[in-house]
Short mmCIF file of N, CA, C and O in Angstrom, two decimals:
data_model
loop_
_atom_site.label_atom_id
_atom_site.label_comp_id
_atom_site.label_asym_id
_atom_site.label_seq_id
_atom_site.Cartn_x
_atom_site.Cartn_y
_atom_site.Cartn_z
N LEU A 44 -26.05 -8.38 -4.36
CA LEU A 44 -26.17 -10.01 -3.46
C LEU A 44 -27.26 -10.11 -2.12
O LEU A 44 -28.12 -10.56 -1.69
N ARG A 45 -26.51 -9.20 -0.88
CA ARG A 45 -27.03 -8.85 -0.01
C ARG A 45 -28.18 -8.61 0.29
O ARG A 45 -28.73 -8.66 0.95
N ARG A 46 -28.84 -7.67 -1.02
CA ARG A 46 -29.69 -6.39 -0.68
C ARG A 46 -31.18 -7.75 -0.67
O ARG A 46 -32.22 -6.95 -0.52
N LEU A 47 -31.40 -8.80 -0.92
CA LEU A 47 -32.06 -10.22 -1.73
C LEU A 47 -33.02 -10.22 -0.42
O LEU A 47 -34.30 -9.99 -0.97
N GLY A 48 -32.11 -9.43 0.80
CA GLY A 48 -33.32 -9.13 1.31
C GLY A 48 -33.08 -10.91 2.16
O GLY A 48 -33.92 -10.75 3.36
N LYS A 49 -32.59 -12.06 2.00
CA LYS A 49 -32.61 -13.08 2.47
C LYS A 49 -31.33 -13.36 2.46
O LYS A 49 -30.87 -13.80 0.88
N PRO A 50 -30.29 -13.16 3.05
CA PRO A 50 -29.00 -14.04 3.55
C PRO A 50 -28.71 -15.06 2.80
O PRO A 50 -27.81 -15.07 1.81
N HIS A 51 -28.82 -16.13 3.19
CA HIS A 51 -28.76 -17.63 2.35
C HIS A 51 -29.41 -17.28 1.07
O HIS A 51 -28.44 -18.46 -0.13
N GLU A 52 -29.98 -16.58 0.25
CA GLU A 52 -30.30 -16.53 -0.77
C GLU A 52 -29.02 -16.23 -1.77
O GLU A 52 -28.62 -16.33 -3.26
N ALA A 53 -28.33 -15.25 -1.39
CA ALA A 53 -27.46 -14.26 -1.86
C ALA A 53 -25.69 -15.80 -2.29
O ALA A 53 -25.28 -15.31 -3.17
N LEU A 54 -25.92 -16.60 -1.42
CA LEU A 54 -25.20 -18.19 -1.65
C LEU A 54 -25.81 -18.28 -2.45
O LEU A 54 -25.14 -18.92 -3.35
N SER A 55 -26.92 -18.89 -3.01
CA SER A 55 -27.49 -19.59 -4.18
C SER A 55 -26.40 -18.50 -4.93
O SER A 55 -26.81 -19.49 -6.29
N VAL A 56 -27.46 -17.50 -5.30
CA VAL A 56 -27.02 -16.57 -6.68
C VAL A 56 -25.51 -16.75 -6.67
O VAL A 56 -25.01 -16.77 -8.03
N PHE A 57 -24.70 -16.68 -5.68
CA PHE A 57 -23.22 -16.55 -6.12
C PHE A 57 -22.75 -18.08 -6.63
O PHE A 57 -22.57 -17.69 -7.73
N GLU A 58 -23.38 -18.97 -6.82
CA GLU A 58 -22.73 -20.26 -7.08
C GLU A 58 -23.19 -20.13 -7.99
O GLU A 58 -22.68 -21.13 -9.19
N ARG A 59 -24.74 -19.52 -8.51
CA ARG A 59 -25.39 -20.04 -9.71
C ARG A 59 -24.83 -18.85 -10.52
O ARG A 59 -24.36 -19.32 -11.98
N MET A 60 -24.07 -17.59 -10.24
CA MET A 60 -23.47 -17.14 -11.45
C MET A 60 -21.94 -18.10 -11.57
O MET A 60 -21.09 -17.88 -12.63
N LYS A 61 -21.30 -18.21 -10.67
CA LYS A 61 -20.26 -19.09 -10.95
C LYS A 61 -20.58 -20.10 -11.89
O LYS A 61 -19.45 -20.81 -12.79
N ALA A 62 -21.06 -20.78 -11.63
CA ALA A 62 -21.57 -22.18 -12.21
C ALA A 62 -21.41 -21.76 -14.21
O ALA A 62 -21.34 -22.53 -14.83
N ARG A 63 -22.29 -20.23 -13.86
CA ARG A 63 -22.83 -19.94 -15.31
C ARG A 63 -21.10 -18.89 -16.12
O ARG A 63 -20.87 -18.14 -17.27
N GLY A 64 -20.19 -19.43 -15.29
CA GLY A 64 -18.81 -18.60 -15.99
C GLY A 64 -18.21 -17.60 -15.79
O GLY A 64 -17.62 -16.67 -16.18
N VAL A 65 -19.68 -16.55 -14.58
CA VAL A 65 -18.77 -15.66 -14.04
C VAL A 65 -17.80 -15.57 -13.14
O VAL A 65 -18.67 -16.50 -12.96
N GLU A 66 -17.05 -14.96 -13.63
CA GLU A 66 -15.70 -14.30 -12.53
C GLU A 66 -15.92 -13.58 -11.29
O GLU A 66 -16.56 -12.28 -11.71
N PRO A 67 -16.18 -14.22 -10.31
CA PRO A 67 -16.54 -13.09 -8.66
C PRO A 67 -15.85 -12.32 -8.78
O PRO A 67 -14.48 -12.57 -9.22
N ASN A 68 -15.74 -10.87 -8.50
CA ASN A 68 -14.17 -9.89 -8.23
C ASN A 68 -14.71 -9.92 -6.35
O ASN A 68 -15.22 -10.13 -5.78
N VAL A 69 -13.74 -8.79 -6.40
CA VAL A 69 -13.59 -8.58 -4.54
C VAL A 69 -15.13 -8.46 -4.36
O VAL A 69 -15.16 -8.51 -3.29
N VAL A 70 -15.70 -7.10 -4.60
CA VAL A 70 -16.67 -6.78 -4.30
C VAL A 70 -17.95 -7.83 -4.01
O VAL A 70 -18.57 -7.90 -3.13
N VAL A 71 -18.03 -8.67 -5.12
CA VAL A 71 -19.13 -9.79 -5.13
C VAL A 71 -18.79 -10.74 -3.67
O VAL A 71 -19.61 -11.42 -3.01
N TYR A 72 -17.70 -11.10 -3.75
CA TYR A 72 -16.96 -11.45 -2.75
C TYR A 72 -17.29 -11.10 -1.28
O TYR A 72 -17.96 -11.80 -0.27
N SER A 73 -16.98 -9.93 -1.27
CA SER A 73 -17.14 -9.31 0.38
C SER A 73 -18.90 -8.73 0.25
O SER A 73 -19.19 -9.38 1.05
N ALA A 74 -19.64 -8.94 -0.73
CA ALA A 74 -21.05 -8.91 -0.53
C ALA A 74 -21.74 -10.61 -0.34
O ALA A 74 -22.20 -10.20 1.13
N VAL A 75 -20.91 -11.37 -0.59
CA VAL A 75 -21.25 -12.58 -0.30
C VAL A 75 -21.13 -13.38 1.17
O VAL A 75 -21.30 -13.67 2.39
N ILE A 76 -19.29 -12.65 1.44
CA ILE A 76 -19.29 -12.92 2.73
C ILE A 76 -19.98 -12.36 3.63
O ILE A 76 -20.49 -13.01 4.87
N SER A 77 -20.45 -11.25 3.34
CA SER A 77 -21.40 -10.25 4.36
C SER A 77 -22.62 -10.95 4.87
O SER A 77 -22.92 -11.19 5.92
N SER A 78 -22.88 -11.32 3.38
CA SER A 78 -24.52 -12.39 3.83
C SER A 78 -24.45 -13.48 4.79
O SER A 78 -25.48 -13.77 5.63
N CYS A 79 -23.21 -14.18 4.71
CA CYS A 79 -23.21 -15.27 5.30
C CYS A 79 -22.89 -14.96 6.72
O CYS A 79 -23.49 -16.14 7.79
N GLY A 80 -22.06 -13.70 6.75
CA GLY A 80 -22.30 -13.68 8.57
C GLY A 80 -23.19 -13.43 8.98
O GLY A 80 -24.04 -13.66 10.09
N LYS A 81 -24.57 -12.62 8.11
CA LYS A 81 -25.74 -12.08 8.61
C LYS A 81 -26.53 -13.39 8.93
O LYS A 81 -27.40 -13.75 9.41
N ASP A 82 -26.42 -14.62 8.05
CA ASP A 82 -26.69 -16.00 8.24
C ASP A 82 -26.40 -16.78 9.17
O ASP A 82 -26.35 -18.00 9.14
N GLY A 83 -25.19 -16.07 9.89
CA GLY A 83 -24.83 -16.98 10.73
C GLY A 83 -24.11 -18.16 10.70
O GLY A 83 -23.69 -19.32 10.65
N GLN A 84 -23.37 -18.14 9.22
CA GLN A 84 -22.34 -19.13 8.41
C GLN A 84 -20.74 -18.83 8.80
O GLN A 84 -20.30 -18.58 7.49
N TRP A 85 -20.40 -18.29 9.99
CA TRP A 85 -19.70 -18.33 9.41
C TRP A 85 -17.66 -18.57 9.41
O TRP A 85 -17.09 -18.17 8.77
N THR A 86 -18.14 -20.33 9.07
CA THR A 86 -17.21 -21.19 8.43
C THR A 86 -17.76 -20.86 6.66
O THR A 86 -16.75 -21.22 6.17
N LYS A 87 -17.76 -20.74 6.39
CA LYS A 87 -18.88 -20.57 4.87
C LYS A 87 -18.02 -18.80 4.74
O LYS A 87 -17.44 -19.01 3.45
N ALA A 88 -17.82 -17.86 5.40
CA ALA A 88 -17.20 -17.00 5.08
C ALA A 88 -16.16 -16.93 5.46
O ALA A 88 -15.20 -16.36 4.33
N LEU A 89 -15.77 -18.31 5.79
CA LEU A 89 -14.01 -18.21 6.58
C LEU A 89 -13.51 -18.79 4.79
O LEU A 89 -12.65 -18.99 4.37
N GLU A 90 -14.75 -19.97 4.02
CA GLU A 90 -13.53 -20.75 3.36
C GLU A 90 -13.94 -19.83 1.59
O GLU A 90 -13.41 -19.99 1.05
N LEU A 91 -15.09 -18.97 1.97
CA LEU A 91 -14.85 -17.42 0.76
C LEU A 91 -13.83 -16.85 0.71
O LEU A 91 -13.08 -16.05 -0.25
N LEU A 92 -13.03 -16.43 1.90
CA LEU A 92 -11.84 -15.88 2.04
C LEU A 92 -11.04 -16.26 1.24
O LEU A 92 -10.10 -15.99 0.84
N ASP A 93 -10.74 -17.93 2.00
CA ASP A 93 -9.49 -18.66 1.03
C ASP A 93 -9.97 -18.92 -0.05
O ASP A 93 -8.70 -18.76 -1.32
N GLU A 94 -11.23 -19.06 -0.84
CA GLU A 94 -11.38 -19.40 -1.81
C GLU A 94 -10.78 -17.82 -3.01
O GLU A 94 -10.61 -18.10 -3.88
N MET A 95 -11.33 -16.57 -2.46
CA MET A 95 -10.90 -15.83 -3.26
C MET A 95 -9.41 -15.25 -3.44
O MET A 95 -8.64 -15.15 -4.31
N GLN A 96 -8.46 -15.51 -2.39
CA GLN A 96 -7.72 -15.89 -2.35
C GLN A 96 -6.62 -16.79 -3.20
O GLN A 96 -6.10 -16.70 -4.05
N ASP A 97 -7.77 -17.70 -2.98
CA ASP A 97 -6.78 -19.06 -3.92
C ASP A 97 -7.43 -18.60 -5.22
O ASP A 97 -6.67 -18.88 -6.84
N ARG A 98 -8.03 -17.74 -6.19
CA ARG A 98 -8.50 -17.67 -7.37
C ARG A 98 -7.54 -15.78 -7.69
O ARG A 98 -7.57 -15.55 -8.43
N GLY A 99 -6.89 -15.90 -6.86
CA GLY A 99 -6.03 -14.42 -6.60
C GLY A 99 -6.29 -12.98 -6.81
O GLY A 99 -5.82 -11.99 -7.17
N LEU A 100 -7.23 -12.76 -6.11
CA LEU A 100 -8.43 -12.02 -5.60
C LEU A 100 -7.52 -11.07 -4.35
O LEU A 100 -7.35 -12.11 -3.40
N LYS A 101 -7.17 -10.26 -3.59
CA LYS A 101 -6.72 -9.48 -2.58
C LYS A 101 -7.87 -8.98 -1.89
O LYS A 101 -8.63 -8.15 -2.60
N PRO A 102 -7.90 -9.56 -0.93
CA PRO A 102 -9.26 -9.02 0.22
C PRO A 102 -9.01 -7.59 0.29
O PRO A 102 -7.73 -7.45 0.53
N ASN A 103 -9.80 -6.86 0.56
CA ASN A 103 -9.46 -5.37 0.80
C ASN A 103 -10.14 -5.25 2.46
O ASN A 103 -10.60 -6.34 2.79
N VAL A 104 -10.69 -3.94 3.05
CA VAL A 104 -10.67 -3.95 4.48
C VAL A 104 -12.27 -4.06 4.19
O VAL A 104 -12.41 -4.47 5.23
N ILE A 105 -13.30 -3.96 3.96
CA ILE A 105 -14.43 -4.21 3.41
C ILE A 105 -14.30 -5.45 3.63
O ILE A 105 -15.73 -6.43 4.53
N THR A 106 -13.76 -6.36 2.57
CA THR A 106 -13.80 -8.23 2.88
C THR A 106 -13.82 -8.30 4.53
O THR A 106 -14.14 -9.81 4.68
N TYR A 107 -12.41 -7.95 4.93
CA TYR A 107 -11.94 -8.34 6.56
C TYR A 107 -12.83 -7.67 7.14
O TYR A 107 -13.00 -8.64 8.05
N SER A 108 -13.40 -6.94 7.12
CA SER A 108 -14.69 -6.64 8.31
C SER A 108 -15.86 -7.44 7.93
O SER A 108 -16.22 -7.52 9.07
N ALA A 109 -16.57 -7.75 6.67
CA ALA A 109 -17.39 -8.53 7.07
C ALA A 109 -16.95 -10.27 7.24
O ALA A 109 -17.27 -10.27 7.90
N VAL A 110 -15.88 -10.59 7.03
CA VAL A 110 -15.41 -11.78 7.69
C VAL A 110 -15.39 -11.84 8.93
O VAL A 110 -15.28 -12.71 9.78
N ILE A 111 -14.35 -10.88 9.76
CA ILE A 111 -13.93 -10.66 11.29
C ILE A 111 -15.87 -10.19 11.45
O ILE A 111 -15.74 -11.14 12.93
N SER A 112 -16.47 -9.65 10.72
CA SER A 112 -17.73 -9.28 11.55
C SER A 112 -18.68 -10.67 12.16
O SER A 112 -19.65 -11.39 12.48
N ALA A 113 -18.05 -11.83 11.03
CA ALA A 113 -19.12 -12.74 10.63
C ALA A 113 -18.52 -14.26 11.76
O ALA A 113 -19.23 -14.47 12.81
N CYS A 114 -17.20 -14.04 12.07
CA CYS A 114 -16.73 -14.87 13.12
C CYS A 114 -17.35 -14.19 14.70
O CYS A 114 -17.26 -14.65 15.46
N GLU A 115 -17.17 -13.12 14.62
CA GLU A 115 -17.54 -12.27 16.25
C GLU A 115 -19.21 -12.64 16.09
O GLU A 115 -19.09 -12.67 17.71
N LYS A 116 -19.51 -12.50 15.68
CA LYS A 116 -21.77 -12.58 15.93
C LYS A 116 -21.82 -14.38 15.59
O LYS A 116 -22.69 -14.61 17.03
N ASP A 117 -20.51 -15.00 15.93
CA ASP A 117 -20.48 -16.49 16.37
C ASP A 117 -19.59 -16.98 17.75
O ASP A 117 -20.07 -17.27 17.99
N GLY A 118 -19.46 -15.96 18.18
CA GLY A 118 -18.53 -16.04 19.62
C GLY A 118 -16.96 -15.86 18.91
O GLY A 118 -16.05 -16.78 19.71
N GLN A 119 -16.98 -16.25 18.12
CA GLN A 119 -15.25 -16.65 17.62
C GLN A 119 -14.04 -15.79 17.38
O GLN A 119 -13.72 -15.09 16.71
N TRP A 120 -13.93 -15.22 18.91
CA TRP A 120 -12.98 -14.24 18.80
C TRP A 120 -11.51 -14.46 18.39
O TRP A 120 -11.08 -13.37 17.86
N LYS A 121 -11.16 -15.63 18.77
CA LYS A 121 -9.90 -15.62 18.10
C LYS A 121 -9.41 -15.90 16.50
O LYS A 121 -8.69 -14.89 16.88
N LYS A 122 -10.81 -16.20 16.20
CA LYS A 122 -10.24 -16.25 14.61
C LYS A 122 -10.41 -14.84 14.14
O LYS A 122 -9.58 -14.13 13.34
N ALA A 123 -11.14 -13.74 14.61
CA ALA A 123 -11.56 -12.83 14.62
C ALA A 123 -9.79 -11.95 14.70
O ALA A 123 -9.71 -10.67 14.26
N LEU A 124 -9.73 -12.23 16.00
CA LEU A 124 -8.87 -10.93 15.83
C LEU A 124 -7.50 -11.90 15.30
O LEU A 124 -6.51 -11.13 15.15
N GLU A 125 -7.48 -13.38 14.64
CA GLU A 125 -6.10 -14.05 13.81
C GLU A 125 -6.38 -13.15 12.91
O GLU A 125 -5.10 -12.28 11.73
N LEU A 126 -7.54 -12.95 12.29
CA LEU A 126 -7.97 -12.39 10.75
C LEU A 126 -7.29 -10.68 10.90
O LEU A 126 -7.33 -9.91 10.21
N LEU A 127 -8.10 -9.90 11.97
CA LEU A 127 -7.75 -8.68 12.22
C LEU A 127 -6.03 -8.30 12.29
O LEU A 127 -5.46 -7.42 11.56
N ASP A 128 -5.09 -9.51 12.74
CA ASP A 128 -4.10 -9.15 12.75
C ASP A 128 -3.21 -9.35 10.94
O ASP A 128 -2.30 -9.02 10.44
N GLU A 129 -3.92 -10.51 10.19
CA GLU A 129 -3.51 -10.75 9.35
C GLU A 129 -4.08 -9.54 8.17
O GLU A 129 -3.03 -9.40 7.12
N MET A 130 -4.88 -8.96 8.28
CA MET A 130 -5.56 -7.78 7.45
C MET A 130 -4.72 -6.85 8.27
O MET A 130 -3.53 -5.77 6.63
N GLN A 131 -4.13 -6.05 9.25
CA GLN A 131 -3.02 -5.51 9.30
C GLN A 131 -1.21 -6.08 8.84
O GLN A 131 -0.76 -4.58 8.25
N HIS A 132 -1.31 -7.12 8.50
CA HIS A 132 0.29 -7.40 7.96
C HIS A 132 -0.11 -7.63 6.70
O HIS A 132 1.29 -7.20 6.09
N ARG A 133 -1.45 -7.69 6.15
CA ARG A 133 -1.30 -7.45 4.43
C ARG A 133 -1.21 -5.71 3.95
O ARG A 133 -0.94 -5.92 2.61
N GLY A 134 -1.53 -5.81 5.04
CA GLY A 134 -1.96 -3.36 4.31
C GLY A 134 -3.22 -3.60 3.98
O GLY A 134 -3.44 -2.56 2.91
#
């Protein structure tokens, strides 16, 4: 998804997938979260992290890395450190 070259379009494709009944997996969520980070949408990246967990998906190290990077790029260091701590405690 993020290879489209336009990070904001990845989110649009993701929403269309869900609207058509496609259940995104951890890999898809991680790619969209990464795209959000590249597009300066750190709050959307956090929303997607919450959404995937609400759907019963367990974020992996790639997912956490993407959302931490999204926060870091916007200077949200406190949140980035909280996520790092959460990742370490979840294993």
